[in-house]
Structures are given as structure tokens and as C-alpha cells.
Tab-separated table of C-alpha atoms in Angstrom:
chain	number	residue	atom	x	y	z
A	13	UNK	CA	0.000	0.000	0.000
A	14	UNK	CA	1.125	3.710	-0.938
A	15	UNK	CA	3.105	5.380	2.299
A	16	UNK	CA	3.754	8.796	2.670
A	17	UNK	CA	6.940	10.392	1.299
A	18	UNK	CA	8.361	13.643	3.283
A	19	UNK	CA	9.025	16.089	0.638
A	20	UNK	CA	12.486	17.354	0.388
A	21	UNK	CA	11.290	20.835	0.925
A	22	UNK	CA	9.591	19.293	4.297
A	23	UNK	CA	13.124	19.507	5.737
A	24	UNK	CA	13.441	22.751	5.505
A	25	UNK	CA	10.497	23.523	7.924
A	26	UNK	CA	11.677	20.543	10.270
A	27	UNK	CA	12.068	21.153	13.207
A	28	UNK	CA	8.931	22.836	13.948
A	29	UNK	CA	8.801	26.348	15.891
A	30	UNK	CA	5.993	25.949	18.158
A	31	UNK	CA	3.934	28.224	20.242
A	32	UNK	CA	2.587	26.481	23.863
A	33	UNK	CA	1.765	26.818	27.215
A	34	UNK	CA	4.710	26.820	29.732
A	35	UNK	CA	5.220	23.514	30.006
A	36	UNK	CA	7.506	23.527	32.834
A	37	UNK	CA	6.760	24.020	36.171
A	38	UNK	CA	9.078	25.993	38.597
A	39	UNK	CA	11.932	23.871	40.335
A	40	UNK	CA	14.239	24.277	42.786
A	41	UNK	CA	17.632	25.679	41.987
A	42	UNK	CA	20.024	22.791	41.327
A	43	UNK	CA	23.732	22.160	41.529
A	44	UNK	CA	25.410	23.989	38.730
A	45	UNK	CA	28.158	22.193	36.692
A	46	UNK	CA	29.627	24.206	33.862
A	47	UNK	CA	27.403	26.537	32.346
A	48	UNK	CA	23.998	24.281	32.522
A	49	UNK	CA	22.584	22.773	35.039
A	50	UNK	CA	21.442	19.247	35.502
A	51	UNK	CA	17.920	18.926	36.089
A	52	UNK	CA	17.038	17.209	39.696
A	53	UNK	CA	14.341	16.758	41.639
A	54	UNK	CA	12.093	19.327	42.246
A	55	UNK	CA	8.565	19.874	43.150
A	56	UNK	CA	6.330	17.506	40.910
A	57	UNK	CA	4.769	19.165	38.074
A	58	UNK	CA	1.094	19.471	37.229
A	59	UNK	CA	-0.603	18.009	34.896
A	60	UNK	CA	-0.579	19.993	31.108
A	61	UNK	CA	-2.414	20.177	28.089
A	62	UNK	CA	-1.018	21.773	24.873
A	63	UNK	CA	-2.835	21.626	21.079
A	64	UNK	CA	-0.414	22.691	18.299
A	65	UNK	CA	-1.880	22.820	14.614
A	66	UNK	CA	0.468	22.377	12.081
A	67	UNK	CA	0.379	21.971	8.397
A	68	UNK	CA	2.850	18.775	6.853
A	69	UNK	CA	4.322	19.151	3.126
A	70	UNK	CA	3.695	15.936	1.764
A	71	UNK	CA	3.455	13.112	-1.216
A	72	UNK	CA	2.910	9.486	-1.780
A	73	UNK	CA	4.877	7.000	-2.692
A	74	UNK	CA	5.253	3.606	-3.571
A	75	UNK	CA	2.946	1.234	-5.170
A	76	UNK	CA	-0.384	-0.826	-4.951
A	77	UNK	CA	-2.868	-3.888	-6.672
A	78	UNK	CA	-6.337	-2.929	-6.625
A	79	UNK	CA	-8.067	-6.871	-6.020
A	80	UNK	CA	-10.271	-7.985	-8.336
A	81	UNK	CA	-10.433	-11.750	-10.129
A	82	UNK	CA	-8.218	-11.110	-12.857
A	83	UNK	CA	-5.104	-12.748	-12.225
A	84	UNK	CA	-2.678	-10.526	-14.689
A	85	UNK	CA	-3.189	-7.460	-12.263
A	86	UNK	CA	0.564	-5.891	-11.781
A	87	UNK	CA	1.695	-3.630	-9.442
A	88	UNK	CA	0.471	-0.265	-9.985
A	89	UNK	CA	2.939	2.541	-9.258
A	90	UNK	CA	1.474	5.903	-7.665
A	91	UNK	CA	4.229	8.162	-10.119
A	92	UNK	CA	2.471	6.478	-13.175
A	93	UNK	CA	-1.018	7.075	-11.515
A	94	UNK	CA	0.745	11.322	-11.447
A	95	UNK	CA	-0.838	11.455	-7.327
A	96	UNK	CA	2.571	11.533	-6.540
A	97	UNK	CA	2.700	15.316	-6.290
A	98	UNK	CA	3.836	16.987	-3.011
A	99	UNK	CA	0.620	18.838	-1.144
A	100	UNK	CA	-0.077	20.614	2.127
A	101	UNK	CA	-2.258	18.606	4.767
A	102	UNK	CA	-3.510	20.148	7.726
A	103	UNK	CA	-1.496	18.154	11.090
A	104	UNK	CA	-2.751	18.344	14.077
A	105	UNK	CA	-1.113	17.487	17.406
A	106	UNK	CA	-2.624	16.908	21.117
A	107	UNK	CA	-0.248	16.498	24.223
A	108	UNK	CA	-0.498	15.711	27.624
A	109	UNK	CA	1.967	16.041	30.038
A	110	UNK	CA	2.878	14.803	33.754
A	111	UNK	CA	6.474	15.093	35.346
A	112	UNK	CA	8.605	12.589	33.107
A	113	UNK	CA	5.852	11.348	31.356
A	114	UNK	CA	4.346	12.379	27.791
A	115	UNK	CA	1.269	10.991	25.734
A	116	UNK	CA	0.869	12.595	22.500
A	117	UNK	CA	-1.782	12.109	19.800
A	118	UNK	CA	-1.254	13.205	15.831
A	119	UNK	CA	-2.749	12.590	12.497
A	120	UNK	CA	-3.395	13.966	9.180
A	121	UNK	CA	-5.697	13.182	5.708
A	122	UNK	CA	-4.221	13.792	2.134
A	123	UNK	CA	-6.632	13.420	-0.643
A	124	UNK	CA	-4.955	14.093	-3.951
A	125	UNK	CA	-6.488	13.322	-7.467
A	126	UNK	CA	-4.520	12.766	-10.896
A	127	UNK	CA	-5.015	11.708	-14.771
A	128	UNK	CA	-2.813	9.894	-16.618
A	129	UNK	CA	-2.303	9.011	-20.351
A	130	UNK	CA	-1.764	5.252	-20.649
A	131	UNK	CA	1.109	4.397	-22.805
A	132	UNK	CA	0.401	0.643	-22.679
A	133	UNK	CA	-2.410	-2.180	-21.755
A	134	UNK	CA	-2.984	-1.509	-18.146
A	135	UNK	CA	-5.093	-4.163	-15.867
A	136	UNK	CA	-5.908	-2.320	-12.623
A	137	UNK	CA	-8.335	-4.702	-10.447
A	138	UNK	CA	-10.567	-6.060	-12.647
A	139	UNK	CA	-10.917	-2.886	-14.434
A	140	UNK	CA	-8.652	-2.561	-17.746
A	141	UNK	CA	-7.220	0.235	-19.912
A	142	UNK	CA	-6.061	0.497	-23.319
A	143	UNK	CA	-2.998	2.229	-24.705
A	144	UNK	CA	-4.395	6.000	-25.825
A	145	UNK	CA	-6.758	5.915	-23.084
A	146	UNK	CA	-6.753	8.396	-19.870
A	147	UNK	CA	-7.055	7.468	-15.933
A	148	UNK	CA	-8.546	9.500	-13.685
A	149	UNK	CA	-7.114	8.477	-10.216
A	150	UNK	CA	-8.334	9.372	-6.558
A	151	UNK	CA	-5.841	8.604	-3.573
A	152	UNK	CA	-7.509	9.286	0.149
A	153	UNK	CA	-4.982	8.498	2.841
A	154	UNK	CA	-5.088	9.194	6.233
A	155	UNK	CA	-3.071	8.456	9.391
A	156	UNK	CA	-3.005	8.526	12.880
A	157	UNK	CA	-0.847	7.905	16.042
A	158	UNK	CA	-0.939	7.425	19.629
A	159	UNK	CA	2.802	7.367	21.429
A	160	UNK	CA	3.827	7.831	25.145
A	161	UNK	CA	7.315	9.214	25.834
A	162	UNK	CA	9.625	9.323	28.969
A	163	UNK	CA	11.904	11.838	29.534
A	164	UNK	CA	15.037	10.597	30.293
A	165	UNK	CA	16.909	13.417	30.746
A	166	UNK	CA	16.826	17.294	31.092
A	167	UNK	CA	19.551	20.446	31.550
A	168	UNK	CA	18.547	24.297	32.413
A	169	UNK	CA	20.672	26.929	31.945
A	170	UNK	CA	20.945	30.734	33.493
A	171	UNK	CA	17.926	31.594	34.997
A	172	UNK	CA	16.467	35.476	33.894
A	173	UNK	CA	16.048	38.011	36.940
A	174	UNK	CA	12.190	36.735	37.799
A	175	UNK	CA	13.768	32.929	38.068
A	176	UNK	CA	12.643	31.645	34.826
A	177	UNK	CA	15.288	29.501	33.152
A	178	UNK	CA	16.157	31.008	29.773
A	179	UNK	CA	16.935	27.905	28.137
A	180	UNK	CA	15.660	24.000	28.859
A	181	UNK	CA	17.104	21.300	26.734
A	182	UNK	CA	15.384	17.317	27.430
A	183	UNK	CA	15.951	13.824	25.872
A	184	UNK	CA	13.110	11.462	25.434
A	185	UNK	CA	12.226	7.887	24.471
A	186	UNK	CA	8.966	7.131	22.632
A	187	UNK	CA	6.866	4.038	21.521
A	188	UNK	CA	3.510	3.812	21.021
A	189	UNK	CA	1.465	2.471	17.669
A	190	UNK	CA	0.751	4.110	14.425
A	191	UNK	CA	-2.673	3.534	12.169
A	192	UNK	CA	-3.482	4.470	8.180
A	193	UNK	CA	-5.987	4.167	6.311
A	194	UNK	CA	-5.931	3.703	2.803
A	195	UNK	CA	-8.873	4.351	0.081
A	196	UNK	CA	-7.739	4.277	-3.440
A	197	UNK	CA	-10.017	4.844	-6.723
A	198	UNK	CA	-9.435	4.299	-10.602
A	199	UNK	CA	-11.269	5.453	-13.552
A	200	UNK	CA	-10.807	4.689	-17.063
A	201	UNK	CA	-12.158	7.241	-19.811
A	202	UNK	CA	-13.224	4.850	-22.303
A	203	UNK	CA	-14.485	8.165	-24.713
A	204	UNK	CA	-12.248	6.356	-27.365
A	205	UNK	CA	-12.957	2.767	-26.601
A	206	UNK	CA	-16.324	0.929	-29.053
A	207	UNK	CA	-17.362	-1.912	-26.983
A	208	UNK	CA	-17.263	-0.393	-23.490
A	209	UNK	CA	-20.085	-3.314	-22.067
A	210	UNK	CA	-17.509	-5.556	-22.353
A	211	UNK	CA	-14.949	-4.593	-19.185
A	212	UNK	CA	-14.942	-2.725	-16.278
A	213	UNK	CA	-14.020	0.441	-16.371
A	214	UNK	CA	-13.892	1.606	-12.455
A	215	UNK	CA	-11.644	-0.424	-9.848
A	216	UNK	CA	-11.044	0.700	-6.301
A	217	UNK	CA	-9.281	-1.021	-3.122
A	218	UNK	CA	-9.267	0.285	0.556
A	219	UNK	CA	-6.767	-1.368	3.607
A	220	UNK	CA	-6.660	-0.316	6.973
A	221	UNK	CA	-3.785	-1.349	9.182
A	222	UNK	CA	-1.601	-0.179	12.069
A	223	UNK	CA	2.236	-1.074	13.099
A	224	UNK	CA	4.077	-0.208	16.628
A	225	UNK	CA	6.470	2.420	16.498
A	226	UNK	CA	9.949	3.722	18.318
A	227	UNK	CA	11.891	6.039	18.403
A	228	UNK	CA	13.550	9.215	20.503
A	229	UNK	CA	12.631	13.180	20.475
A	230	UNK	CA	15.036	16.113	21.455
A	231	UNK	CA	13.913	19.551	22.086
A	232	UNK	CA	15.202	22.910	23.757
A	233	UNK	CA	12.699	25.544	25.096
A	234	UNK	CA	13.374	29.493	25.324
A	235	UNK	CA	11.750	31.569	28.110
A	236	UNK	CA	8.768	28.962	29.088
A	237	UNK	CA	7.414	30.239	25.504
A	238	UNK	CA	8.834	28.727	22.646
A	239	UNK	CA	10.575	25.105	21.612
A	240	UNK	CA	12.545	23.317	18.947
A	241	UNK	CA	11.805	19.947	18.948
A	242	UNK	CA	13.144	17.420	16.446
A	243	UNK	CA	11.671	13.718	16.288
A	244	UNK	CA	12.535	10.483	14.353
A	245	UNK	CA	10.423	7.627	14.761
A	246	UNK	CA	10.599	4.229	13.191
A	247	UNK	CA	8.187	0.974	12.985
A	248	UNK	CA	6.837	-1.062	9.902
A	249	UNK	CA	4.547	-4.014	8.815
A	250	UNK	CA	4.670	-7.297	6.654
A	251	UNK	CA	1.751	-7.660	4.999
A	252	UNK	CA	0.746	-9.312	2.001
């Protein structure tokens, strides 16, 4: 099934600036060692709640078989389909936070739409296409994930003149389980094509699955107001 693809201009806007509550509590001045100091102990921290809407620059990749009963279906390649363009999906993130501990909800939908000119005898499903003849292709993916973090570890540095720490850096190790849902529709123009009663001329497929995911998150905070966090998760499926 089609995954997403992070489009190289994506890494330009990673890692995210983010506006958000304080999300630190006040702690008790620790030992300093060098210029930072290590974060320890301290009065527990309360319980937070932070939303932060995004928008993700995005494309699919990869390629898919529509089922159907033919038996000389190939794989069907998501360039060929042209919904392989990069687009902008709206991704939204929920957070909840307690000392050490972090559980964090995200997702996004892409729906992207494409026609391509066949160059050759296609067989997609049971539906099948003619060299000459156009596709008209609809791709509806979304995903979501659930992942709870731990916070490992955490250093402050010089604290301002009203005792708020200027800069808080933290480590933190995540797992948790990732779903997607895929919906994929085909459409062949058969303007050109005589005896159109005689095949299909529509063929769609639609999976839904979900693999566990790892991984580790860094981020530094500035003035209890704003973060840069960077992310890399990993986790994957065998399917057939």
C-alpha cells in the first residue's frame, strides 16, 4: 500500500517552531556544573495540556494492486497514476503532560487526485485500460498515532532576573502504535474505446492497518514560551 513520502522541501520547515503553554513548572535551583545545570528533583509538576496545529508538506509514494479476479493485475505505481505530487495537509497534534511522562496524539488526511495518459495495456483490479486511453485516479490516505514518551533526561541553563530559566534542553524515548488508512479509486475514460459493455471500467481497493512504532525526540525551550523539537520515529509491517 502507498506510504507517505516527506518532501524534500519538508526539511526545511523541520524542526517545527511551536507556540505552547509553559510547560515547565518551577523547580528548585540545582547544583550547577559548567554553564547548565542538571535537572534534579524538584517539586512535581502538574498536569498539562497543549494543542499545536500544524500543516505537513507531503506526497505518496510507492505502489499498490487494486483486487479484483483477474489474475494478470501488476503492481500499480502511484508516479504512473501522477498522485505523486507533493501537497499541504492540515497536522494536528494533542499532548499531555505529567512530570517525566508524555502521551501525544497526531494525524493527518491527504486526498490528492490525478489523470494519466496510458502508454500501454494496463489491468488495474478487474478494471482494464487500453494504450491511448486516460485514468482519472483518486488517492484518500489518512493516518493517525498514539505514542507515550519518557523523559530521560533534562539540563537548564541561566535563569532570567524573575527565576525563569532562559533555556531547557530534554531527551526522550517514545513508543507507542501508528494507524493508516488507505482508500484508493481508478477510472478509465473509455471516450475512445467501441465496446465499453464488455470490461470494467472503475476499480477501487481500501486497507486499513496499524504497526508499533519507536523512536527518541530532542527539544530545547526558550523563556517557558517557545521550543525546537526534532523527532525520528521508526516501525513497519509485513503484509501481504
Amino acid at each position: 500500500m502507498p506510504s507517505p513520502r516527506a518532501h524534500p522541501a519538508a526539511f526545511l520547515l523541520a524542526p517545527v517552531l511551536a507556540l505552547s503553554a509553559p510547560a515547565l513548572a518551577q523547580q528548585t535551583n540545582p547544583e550547577q556544573t559548567g554553564g547548565w545545570y542538571r535537572w534534579e528533583g524538584g517539586p512535581p509538576k502538574l498536569w498539562s495540556l497543549s494543542v499545536e496545529p500544524k500543516f505537513f508538506y507531503v506526497a505518496p509514494s510507492g505502489a499498490v494492486k487494486l483486487p479484483g479476479t483477474r489474475s494478470n493485475g501488476n503492481d500499480i505505481s502511484l508516479t504512473d497514476l501522477n498522485v505523486d505530487d507533493p501537497d499541504i495537509a492540515f497536522f494536528g497534534e494533542i499532548h499531555i503532560r505529567k512530570d517525566r511522562w508524555r502521551v501525544s496524539a497526531s494525524g493527518f488526511t491527504l486526498n490528492v487526485e490525478g489523470d494519466a495518459f496510458l502508454e500501454q495495456d494496463e489491468t488495474f483490479g478487474d478494471a482494464v485500460g487500453f494504450a491511448g486511453e486516460t485514468v482519472r485516479t483518486q488517492l484518500d490516505f489518512t493516518t493517525f498515532e498514539l505514542l507515550g514518551s519518557y523523559r530521560f533526561a533534562e539540563y537548564a541553563g541561566s535563569q532570567s532576573y524573575d527565576g525563569v530559566y532562559k533555556t531547557v534542553a530534554g531527551r526522550e524515548v517514545i513508543g507507542g502504535v501508528r494507524y493508516y488508512d488507505v482508500d484508493l479509486e481508478i477510472d478509465v475514460d473509455l471516450a475512445t474505446r467501441d465496446t465499453i459493455f464488455l470490461l470494467p471500467s472503475e476499480a477501487s481497493g481500501d486497507r486499513i492497518f496499524a504497526h508499533p512504532v519507536v523512536g527518541i525526540r530532542g527539544d530545547v525551550e526558550f523563556c517557558e514560551q517557545w521550543a525546537i523539537e526534532v523527532e525520528s520515529t521508526d516501525g513497519g509491517i509485513c503484509a501481504g
